[in-house]
Each structure stands twice: as structure tokens, then as C-alpha cells.
mmCIF file of C-alpha atoms (C1' of nucleotides) in Angstrom:
data_model
loop_
_atom_site.group_PDB
_atom_site.id
_atom_site.type_symbol
_atom_site.label_atom_id
_atom_site.label_comp_id
_atom_site.label_asym_id
_atom_site.label_seq_id
_atom_site.Cartn_x
_atom_site.Cartn_y
_atom_site.Cartn_z
ATOM 1 C CA MET A 1 251.518 221.260 -81.239
ATOM 2 C CA GLY A 2 251.918 224.742 -82.567
ATOM 3 C CA ALA A 3 248.371 225.825 -81.845
ATOM 4 C CA THR A 4 247.513 227.917 -78.798
ATOM 5 C CA LYS A 5 245.700 225.908 -76.121
ATOM 6 C CA THR A 6 242.838 228.353 -75.710
ATOM 7 C CA GLU A 7 240.661 225.775 -73.965
ATOM 8 C CA HIS A 8 242.908 225.885 -70.916
ATOM 9 C CA PHE A 9 242.350 229.580 -70.252
ATOM 10 C CA THR A 10 239.401 231.680 -69.193
ATOM 11 C CA GLU A 11 237.166 233.398 -71.702
ATOM 12 C CA GLN A 12 238.378 236.763 -70.474
ATOM 13 C CA GLN A 13 242.024 235.813 -70.835
ATOM 14 C CA ASN A 14 241.421 234.572 -74.353
ATOM 15 C CA SER A 15 239.389 237.626 -75.226
ATOM 16 C CA ILE A 16 242.034 240.114 -74.071
ATOM 17 C CA ALA A 17 244.778 238.073 -75.734
ATOM 18 C CA THR A 18 242.846 238.056 -79.014
ATOM 19 C CA ILE A 19 242.613 241.849 -79.074
ATOM 20 C CA ALA A 20 246.261 242.206 -78.069
ATOM 21 C CA LYS A 21 247.260 239.774 -80.784
ATOM 22 C CA ALA A 22 245.380 241.815 -83.367
ATOM 23 C CA LEU A 23 247.235 244.894 -82.141
ATOM 24 C CA GLY A 24 250.517 243.006 -82.294
ATOM 25 C CA HIS A 25 251.539 244.098 -85.766
ATOM 26 C CA PRO A 26 252.898 247.518 -86.717
ATOM 27 C CA ALA A 27 250.776 247.643 -89.869
ATOM 28 C CA ARG A 28 247.629 247.220 -87.829
ATOM 29 C CA ILE A 29 248.766 249.873 -85.358
ATOM 30 C CA ALA A 30 249.420 252.130 -88.339
ATOM 31 C CA ILE A 31 245.955 251.398 -89.721
ATOM 32 C CA LEU A 32 244.319 252.321 -86.411
ATOM 33 C CA GLU A 33 246.393 255.498 -86.185
ATOM 34 C CA TYR A 34 245.373 256.431 -89.703
ATOM 35 C CA LEU A 35 241.698 255.778 -89.030
ATOM 36 C CA LEU A 36 242.078 257.978 -85.981
ATOM 37 C CA LYS A 37 243.830 260.758 -87.882
ATOM 38 C CA VAL A 38 241.450 261.150 -90.793
ATOM 39 C CA ASP A 39 237.748 261.740 -90.490
ATOM 40 C CA SER A 40 236.822 259.999 -93.717
ATOM 41 C CA CYS A 41 238.080 256.458 -93.599
ATOM 42 C CA ILE A 42 238.201 254.726 -96.941
ATOM 43 C CA CYS A 43 240.386 251.688 -97.491
ATOM 44 C CA GLY A 44 241.869 252.994 -100.735
ATOM 45 C CA ASP A 45 243.561 255.718 -98.720
ATOM 46 C CA ILE A 46 245.100 253.161 -96.418
ATOM 47 C CA VAL A 47 246.596 251.295 -99.361
ATOM 48 C CA ASN A 48 248.252 254.517 -100.508
ATOM 49 C CA GLU A 49 249.333 255.356 -96.998
ATOM 50 C CA LEU A 50 251.000 252.093 -96.035
ATOM 51 C CA PRO A 51 254.031 250.417 -97.635
ATOM 52 C CA LEU A 52 252.231 247.127 -98.183
ATOM 53 C CA ALA A 53 250.408 245.578 -101.100
ATOM 54 C CA GLN A 54 246.634 245.823 -101.312
ATOM 55 C CA PRO A 55 245.918 242.159 -100.517
ATOM 56 C CA THR A 56 248.130 242.387 -97.439
ATOM 57 C CA ILE A 57 246.281 245.429 -96.160
ATOM 58 C CA SER A 58 242.947 243.810 -96.897
ATOM 59 C CA GLN A 59 244.094 240.867 -94.796
ATOM 60 C CA HIS A 60 245.141 243.105 -91.901
ATOM 61 C CA LEU A 61 241.815 244.946 -92.083
ATOM 62 C CA LYS A 62 240.033 241.621 -91.921
ATOM 63 C CA GLU A 63 241.865 240.692 -88.742
ATOM 64 C CA LEU A 64 241.026 243.990 -87.099
ATOM 65 C CA LYS A 65 237.425 243.472 -88.184
ATOM 66 C CA THR A 66 237.240 239.859 -86.963
ATOM 67 C CA CYS A 67 238.202 240.792 -83.424
ATOM 68 C CA GLY A 68 235.832 243.757 -83.481
ATOM 69 C CA LEU A 69 238.403 246.550 -83.328
ATOM 70 C CA ILE A 70 237.062 248.124 -86.518
ATOM 71 C CA LYS A 71 233.822 247.952 -88.432
ATOM 72 C CA GLY A 72 233.256 248.570 -92.127
ATOM 73 C CA THR A 73 230.266 249.985 -93.945
ATOM 74 C CA ILE A 74 229.917 249.730 -97.695
ATOM 75 C CA GLU A 75 229.809 253.182 -99.240
ATOM 76 C CA GLY A 76 229.493 252.930 -103.000
ATOM 77 C CA THR A 77 232.641 251.372 -104.396
ATOM 78 C CA ALA A 78 234.641 252.051 -101.278
ATOM 79 C CA ILE A 79 234.243 250.741 -97.748
ATOM 80 C CA CYS A 80 234.197 253.031 -94.773
ATOM 81 C CA TYR A 81 236.256 251.506 -91.993
ATOM 82 C CA CYS A 82 235.980 252.900 -88.488
ATOM 83 C CA ILE A 83 237.371 252.069 -85.075
ATOM 84 C CA ASP A 84 234.868 250.410 -82.766
ATOM 85 C CA GLU A 85 235.114 252.468 -79.595
ATOM 86 C CA LYS A 86 233.619 249.859 -77.323
ATOM 87 C CA VAL A 87 236.139 247.113 -78.025
ATOM 88 C CA LEU A 88 239.169 249.379 -77.785
ATOM 89 C CA ASP A 89 237.756 251.036 -74.701
ATOM 90 C CA ASN A 90 237.252 247.717 -72.981
ATOM 91 C CA PHE A 91 240.787 246.668 -73.838
ATOM 92 C CA GLN A 92 242.240 249.921 -72.611
ATOM 93 C CA LYS A 93 240.277 249.772 -69.350
ATOM 94 C CA HIS A 94 241.574 246.292 -68.646
ATOM 95 C CA PHE A 95 245.185 247.452 -68.637
ATOM 96 C CA SER A 96 244.287 250.694 -66.967
ATOM 97 C CA ALA A 97 242.955 248.633 -64.068
ATOM 98 C CA ILE A 98 246.120 246.543 -63.974
ATOM 99 C CA SER A 99 248.265 249.667 -63.915
ATOM 100 C CA ALA A 100 246.190 251.043 -61.061
ATOM 101 C CA THR A 101 246.635 247.825 -59.095
ATOM 102 C CA LEU A 102 250.370 247.886 -59.747
ATOM 103 C CA THR A 103 250.996 251.293 -58.221
ATOM 104 C CA ASN A 104 249.600 249.987 -54.940
ATOM 105 C CA LYS A 105 251.846 246.949 -54.863
ATOM 106 C CA LYS A 106 255.551 246.682 -54.333
ATOM 107 C CA CYS A 107 257.327 243.372 -54.662
ATOM 108 C CA CYS A 108 260.910 243.352 -55.925
ATOM 109 C CA MET B 1 257.988 236.624 -97.254
ATOM 110 C CA GLY B 2 256.380 235.739 -93.982
ATOM 111 C CA ALA B 3 258.374 238.117 -91.823
ATOM 112 C CA THR B 4 256.903 241.375 -90.583
ATOM 113 C CA LYS B 5 258.310 244.391 -92.458
ATOM 114 C CA THR B 6 259.231 246.327 -89.356
ATOM 115 C CA GLU B 7 261.554 248.625 -91.266
ATOM 116 C CA HIS B 8 258.568 250.232 -92.978
ATOM 117 C CA PHE B 9 256.997 251.446 -89.776
ATOM 118 C CA THR B 10 257.913 254.006 -87.141
ATOM 119 C CA GLU B 11 259.788 253.057 -84.027
ATOM 120 C CA GLN B 12 256.752 253.873 -81.927
ATOM 121 C CA GLN B 13 254.464 251.711 -84.042
ATOM 122 C CA ASN B 14 256.872 248.808 -83.797
ATOM 123 C CA SER B 15 257.335 249.331 -80.088
ATOM 124 C CA ILE B 16 253.607 249.315 -79.294
ATOM 125 C CA ALA B 17 253.066 246.345 -81.610
ATOM 126 C CA THR B 18 255.840 244.416 -79.867
ATOM 127 C CA ILE B 19 254.222 244.852 -76.458
ATOM 128 C CA ALA B 20 250.791 244.007 -77.849
ATOM 129 C CA LYS B 21 252.215 240.916 -79.503
ATOM 130 C CA ALA B 22 253.689 239.772 -76.200
ATOM 131 C CA LEU B 23 250.285 240.262 -74.617
ATOM 132 C CA GLY B 24 248.655 238.372 -77.472
ATOM 133 C CA HIS B 25 248.643 234.956 -75.831
ATOM 134 C CA PRO B 26 246.292 233.805 -73.062
ATOM 135 C CA ALA B 27 249.118 232.090 -71.173
ATOM 136 C CA ARG B 28 251.034 235.342 -70.984
ATOM 137 C CA ILE B 29 247.921 237.217 -69.877
ATOM 138 C CA ALA B 30 247.449 234.526 -67.220
ATOM 139 C CA ILE B 31 251.068 234.921 -66.103
ATOM 140 C CA LEU B 32 250.651 238.681 -65.713
ATOM 141 C CA GLU B 33 247.405 238.194 -63.808
ATOM 142 C CA TYR B 34 249.111 235.719 -61.515
ATOM 143 C CA LEU B 35 252.078 238.005 -60.895
ATOM 144 C CA LEU B 36 249.557 240.690 -60.060
ATOM 145 C CA LYS B 37 247.569 238.485 -57.716
ATOM 146 C CA VAL B 38 250.365 237.144 -55.564
ATOM 147 C CA ASP B 39 252.892 239.268 -53.759
ATOM 148 C CA SER B 40 255.659 236.736 -53.886
ATOM 149 C CA CYS B 41 256.351 235.869 -57.472
ATOM 150 C CA ILE B 42 258.384 232.756 -58.009
ATOM 151 C CA CYS B 43 258.308 230.926 -61.293
ATOM 152 C CA GLY B 44 257.756 227.490 -59.763
ATOM 153 C CA ASP B 45 254.356 228.668 -58.648
ATOM 154 C CA ILE B 46 253.483 229.679 -62.167
ATOM 155 C CA VAL B 47 254.322 226.224 -63.459
ATOM 156 C CA ASN B 48 251.907 224.735 -60.922
ATOM 157 C CA GLU B 49 249.300 227.345 -61.684
ATOM 158 C CA LEU B 50 249.179 227.058 -65.463
ATOM 159 C CA PRO B 51 248.207 224.029 -67.563
ATOM 160 C CA LEU B 52 251.390 224.078 -69.598
ATOM 161 C CA ALA B 53 254.702 222.259 -69.344
ATOM 162 C CA GLN B 54 257.643 223.930 -67.646
ATOM 163 C CA PRO B 55 259.660 224.606 -70.824
ATOM 164 C CA THR B 56 256.618 226.234 -72.412
ATOM 165 C CA ILE B 57 256.119 228.556 -69.455
ATOM 166 C CA SER B 58 259.822 229.359 -69.386
ATOM 167 C CA GLN B 59 259.503 230.355 -73.017
ATOM 168 C CA HIS B 60 256.495 232.592 -72.353
ATOM 169 C CA LEU B 61 258.323 234.206 -69.442
ATOM 170 C CA LYS B 62 261.267 234.878 -71.716
ATOM 171 C CA GLU B 63 259.049 236.674 -74.200
ATOM 172 C CA LEU B 64 257.510 238.841 -71.510
ATOM 173 C CA LYS B 65 261.026 239.582 -70.270
ATOM 174 C CA THR B 66 262.433 240.370 -73.716
ATOM 175 C CA CYS B 67 259.875 243.080 -74.362
ATOM 176 C CA GLY B 68 260.345 244.451 -70.861
ATOM 177 C CA LEU B 69 256.909 243.645 -69.450
ATOM 178 C CA ILE B 70 258.437 241.676 -66.586
ATOM 179 C CA LYS B 71 261.814 241.538 -64.917
ATOM 180 C CA GLY B 72 263.362 238.669 -63.009
ATOM 181 C CA THR B 73 265.775 238.675 -60.123
ATOM 182 C CA ILE B 74 267.616 235.562 -59.049
ATOM 183 C CA GLU B 75 266.664 234.618 -55.517
ATOM 184 C CA GLY B 76 268.510 231.517 -54.461
ATOM 185 C CA THR B 77 267.331 228.620 -56.566
ATOM 186 C CA ALA B 78 264.180 230.401 -57.673
ATOM 187 C CA ILE B 79 263.743 233.513 -59.785
ATOM 188 C CA CYS B 80 261.543 236.334 -58.657
ATOM 189 C CA TYR B 81 259.567 237.625 -61.632
ATOM 190 C CA CYS B 82 257.748 240.941 -61.390
ATOM 191 C CA ILE B 83 255.756 243.160 -63.709
ATOM 192 C CA ASP B 84 257.640 246.230 -64.907
ATOM 193 C CA GLU B 85 255.254 249.064 -64.198
ATOM 194 C CA LYS B 86 256.823 251.515 -66.611
ATOM 195 C CA VAL B 87 256.406 249.406 -69.731
ATOM 196 C CA LEU B 88 252.842 248.377 -68.984
ATOM 197 C CA ASP B 89 251.983 251.919 -67.964
ATOM 198 C CA ASN B 90 253.311 253.332 -71.181
ATOM 199 C CA PHE B 91 251.368 250.775 -73.186
ATOM 200 C CA GLN B 92 248.189 251.477 -71.283
ATOM 201 C CA LYS B 93 248.555 255.235 -71.680
ATOM 202 C CA HIS B 94 248.951 254.881 -75.418
ATOM 203 C CA PHE B 95 245.534 253.270 -75.780
ATOM 204 C CA SER B 96 244.042 255.484 -73.138
ATOM 205 C CA ALA B 97 244.986 258.442 -75.319
ATOM 206 C CA ILE B 98 243.451 256.798 -78.375
ATOM 207 C CA SER B 99 240.241 256.124 -76.494
ATOM 208 C CA ALA B 100 240.117 259.735 -75.389
ATOM 209 C CA THR B 101 240.579 260.937 -78.979
ATOM 210 C CA LEU B 102 237.871 258.591 -80.147
ATOM 211 C CA THR B 103 235.144 259.946 -77.912
ATOM 212 C CA ASN B 104 235.634 263.347 -79.512
ATOM 213 C CA LYS B 105 235.310 262.046 -83.042
ATOM 214 C CA LYS B 106 232.308 260.761 -84.868
ATOM 215 C CA CYS B 107 232.636 259.268 -88.306
ATOM 216 C CA CYS B 108 230.267 256.465 -89.320
ATOM 217 C "C1'" DT C 1 280.564 215.517 -53.055
ATOM 218 C "C1'" DT C 2 276.045 213.855 -53.853
ATOM 219 C "C1'" DT C 3 271.304 214.821 -54.296
ATOM 220 C "C1'" DA C 4 267.352 217.567 -54.905
ATOM 221 C "C1'" DT C 5 265.108 221.503 -56.799
ATOM 222 C "C1'" DA C 6 264.301 225.422 -59.936
ATOM 223 C "C1'" DT C 7 264.825 227.297 -64.284
ATOM 224 C "C1'" DA C 8 266.815 227.596 -69.060
ATOM 225 C "C1'" DT C 9 268.078 225.747 -73.470
ATOM 226 C "C1'" DT C 10 267.964 222.618 -77.410
ATOM 227 C "C1'" DG C 11 265.718 220.293 -80.978
ATOM 228 C "C1'" DC C 12 261.825 219.296 -83.350
ATOM 229 C "C1'" DA C 13 256.936 218.676 -84.993
ATOM 230 C "C1'" DA C 14 252.553 220.983 -85.676
ATOM 231 C "C1'" DT C 15 250.409 225.016 -86.720
ATOM 232 C "C1'" DA C 16 249.908 230.081 -87.563
ATOM 233 C "C1'" DT C 17 251.226 234.422 -89.619
ATOM 234 C "C1'" DT C 18 252.905 237.485 -93.122
ATOM 235 C "C1'" DA C 19 253.222 238.982 -97.690
ATOM 236 C "C1'" DC C 20 252.008 239.219 -102.408
ATOM 237 C "C1'" DG C 21 250.756 237.936 -107.376
ATOM 238 C "C1'" DA C 22 246.834 236.568 -109.703
ATOM 239 C "C1'" DT C 23 242.224 236.793 -109.944
ATOM 240 C "C1'" DA C 24 237.405 237.428 -108.677
ATOM 241 C "C1'" DG C 25 233.417 240.251 -107.389
ATOM 242 C "C1'" DA C 26 230.881 244.362 -107.027
ATOM 243 C "C1'" DT C 27 229.675 249.028 -107.998
ATOM 244 C "C1'" DA C 28 230.109 253.450 -110.700
ATOM 245 C "C1'" DA C 29 230.935 255.937 -114.766
ATOM 246 C "C1'" DA C 30 231.092 256.294 -119.670
ATOM 247 C "C1'" DT D 1 227.360 247.024 -122.121
ATOM 248 C "C1'" DT D 2 232.070 248.236 -121.528
ATOM 249 C "C1'" DT D 3 235.512 250.110 -118.700
ATOM 250 C "C1'" DA D 4 237.531 251.681 -114.583
ATOM 251 C "C1'" DT D 5 238.005 251.402 -109.674
ATOM 252 C "C1'" DC D 6 237.872 249.438 -105.109
ATOM 253 C "C1'" DT D 7 238.111 245.582 -102.200
ATOM 254 C "C1'" DA D 8 238.160 240.536 -101.200
ATOM 255 C "C1'" DT D 9 239.758 235.922 -101.876
ATOM 256 C "C1'" DC D 10 242.834 232.193 -103.447
ATOM 257 C "C1'" DG D 11 247.098 230.014 -103.640
ATOM 258 C "C1'" DT D 12 251.523 229.713 -102.111
ATOM 259 C "C1'" DA D 13 256.271 230.642 -100.303
ATOM 260 C "C1'" DA D 14 258.840 232.322 -96.398
ATOM 261 C "C1'" DT D 15 258.993 232.809 -91.711
ATOM 262 C "C1'" DA D 16 257.298 232.778 -86.842
ATOM 263 C "C1'" DT D 17 254.967 230.762 -82.942
ATOM 264 C "C1'" DT D 18 253.497 227.164 -79.849
ATOM 265 C "C1'" DG D 19 254.327 223.208 -77.148
ATOM 266 C "C1'" DC D 20 256.954 219.641 -75.148
ATOM 267 C "C1'" DA D 21 260.511 215.843 -74.240
ATOM 268 C "C1'" DA D 22 265.118 215.634 -73.297
ATOM 269 C "C1'" DT D 23 268.765 217.751 -71.412
ATOM 270 C "C1'" DA D 24 271.679 221.348 -69.417
ATOM 271 C "C1'" DT D 25 272.742 224.621 -65.798
ATOM 272 C "C1'" DA D 26 272.892 226.534 -61.361
ATOM 273 C "C1'" DT D 27 272.106 226.850 -56.549
ATOM 274 C "C1'" DA D 28 270.865 224.739 -51.953
ATOM 275 C "C1'" DA D 29 270.726 221.097 -48.850
ATOM 276 C "C1'" DA D 30 272.378 216.810 -47.046
#
DNA sequence: TTTATATATTGCAATATTACGATAGATAAA
DNA sequence: TTTATCTATCGTAATATTGCAATATATAAA
């Protein structure tokens, strides 16, 4: 026990949950907000911006990268991290659709 | 270490992360989808619907309830669980706004 | 009151996450 | 080549999550 039973759920359910999970940490929300705020997006800036040690931030960036929310391109010594529109857009649309369905239903 | 350093982030960042975290498990996505699908929403049904034991589902329901994504009203022996529109709507709008900002920006 | 049914709680084992110091790797500048 | 800088990885401690059996609680029906 202890591990999520992903095999019992649909691919879509797992996929949405994976993105949500990646967004489920304030540091990673802060990273996304920072990437959104600045035009240039170098990791060194993020380390200065956030109250966490460099390895911790590197780890958070990796998680955002693994699930496809951001992508990084090597740019000299630094790495340019950017939000991947498609993944975030897909995620957003999923819940947008749910919200739309909700306004049409009344239960309790 | 091991605990999230919530005190270092803004209330908004923590709030969004909390909702995302609650959505970060396929069982909880499945529960929301089920609550959305059926009009009547009694927990017993969910136990039959999902491939998890009753205590596990009860636990997942509690998490969704704690962060405000669902609300439950006692209805005789059963409990009527429903999605809380406001919380999900707010969450959805947050990422909708980010998506909108993204389409106007080009970085890498 | 007894029995049945629905849900919650407790306790615990297995696993995952978070955070960071130390260190490694890779590129740029001197 | 040496040095500085940026980022990743390793190792590890602290904590959180997941899942379930056993059990408790609470209401309804008999």
C-alpha cells in the first residue's frame, strides 16, 4: 500500500490527476507565476526569487517538466524554462467544461 | 524537512495549490466525474462505482470536502455529496486567466 | 430493542514527497 | 587551463499520502 492505484482508473483521469498533482505545491504555482510574469525565463532568477534552496527548486522544475507543464531550452550556461501552453490549456479546458456542466445542474 | 513550507508563499498560491493537490489523485477526479454524471449523489454509489475499499473512498471524500470542492448533507442513513460550484469555478478561472495571458506572450 | 445499512474513524504498513547539503557536470570567461 | 557560474543529481532525514482491515457511529427498519 501507499502507492496510487493508477491501473484502476482511465488514462484521462490519470492524466488530469498528474497535472493537478504537479500544480499541487505552492512553490510550483509560484514558479509558473514567475515564468508568466517575466519574459526572459532563466532558472537562476527563480532561485533568487523563491525562498527555497537551489536543489529544491531544481527538483520542482523537474516535476513541472516531467508532466509537460514547462519546457527548458539550454541557453549557454543557463536554461530557459517556459510554460507549455498546450498542456496548461488542456488542463484548464477540462475544468472549464466541468464548470459549464455544473451551472446547468442543480442537486442539493 | 519533508513538509511543504507554506509560510513562504502567498495565501493565494497556497490556496490554489491546495485545490490542485486535492485534484491530484485519479480516484478524486473519478469521484468528481461521478458526482457530475449522476443527479442523485449518495456515497454508497461511489463505493460501488470505484475499485477502492470503503474506508479509502471515505478518506478521499474527506479530502475533497476539507478543501471545499464538495459538500455533504446528511440524508437519512446516506450522505448526499455534491460539487461546490464556487470553489471549482474559482480554480478554473485562475488557470483560464493564465491561459489567456499565455497566448499573448511569446518567449522561447 | 434488535438488526441492517451507510459512513466515519483508528491504526498501521507501504510508498511518495519535500527539503537540503554535498557534489557533479557543463559551459563561459579569464 | 583555471576559475566562476549555473543547473542537475545523489543521499538522506522528516513528513505526508495511500490503502485497507477492524471497528465505531448513526440512522432506519423490523
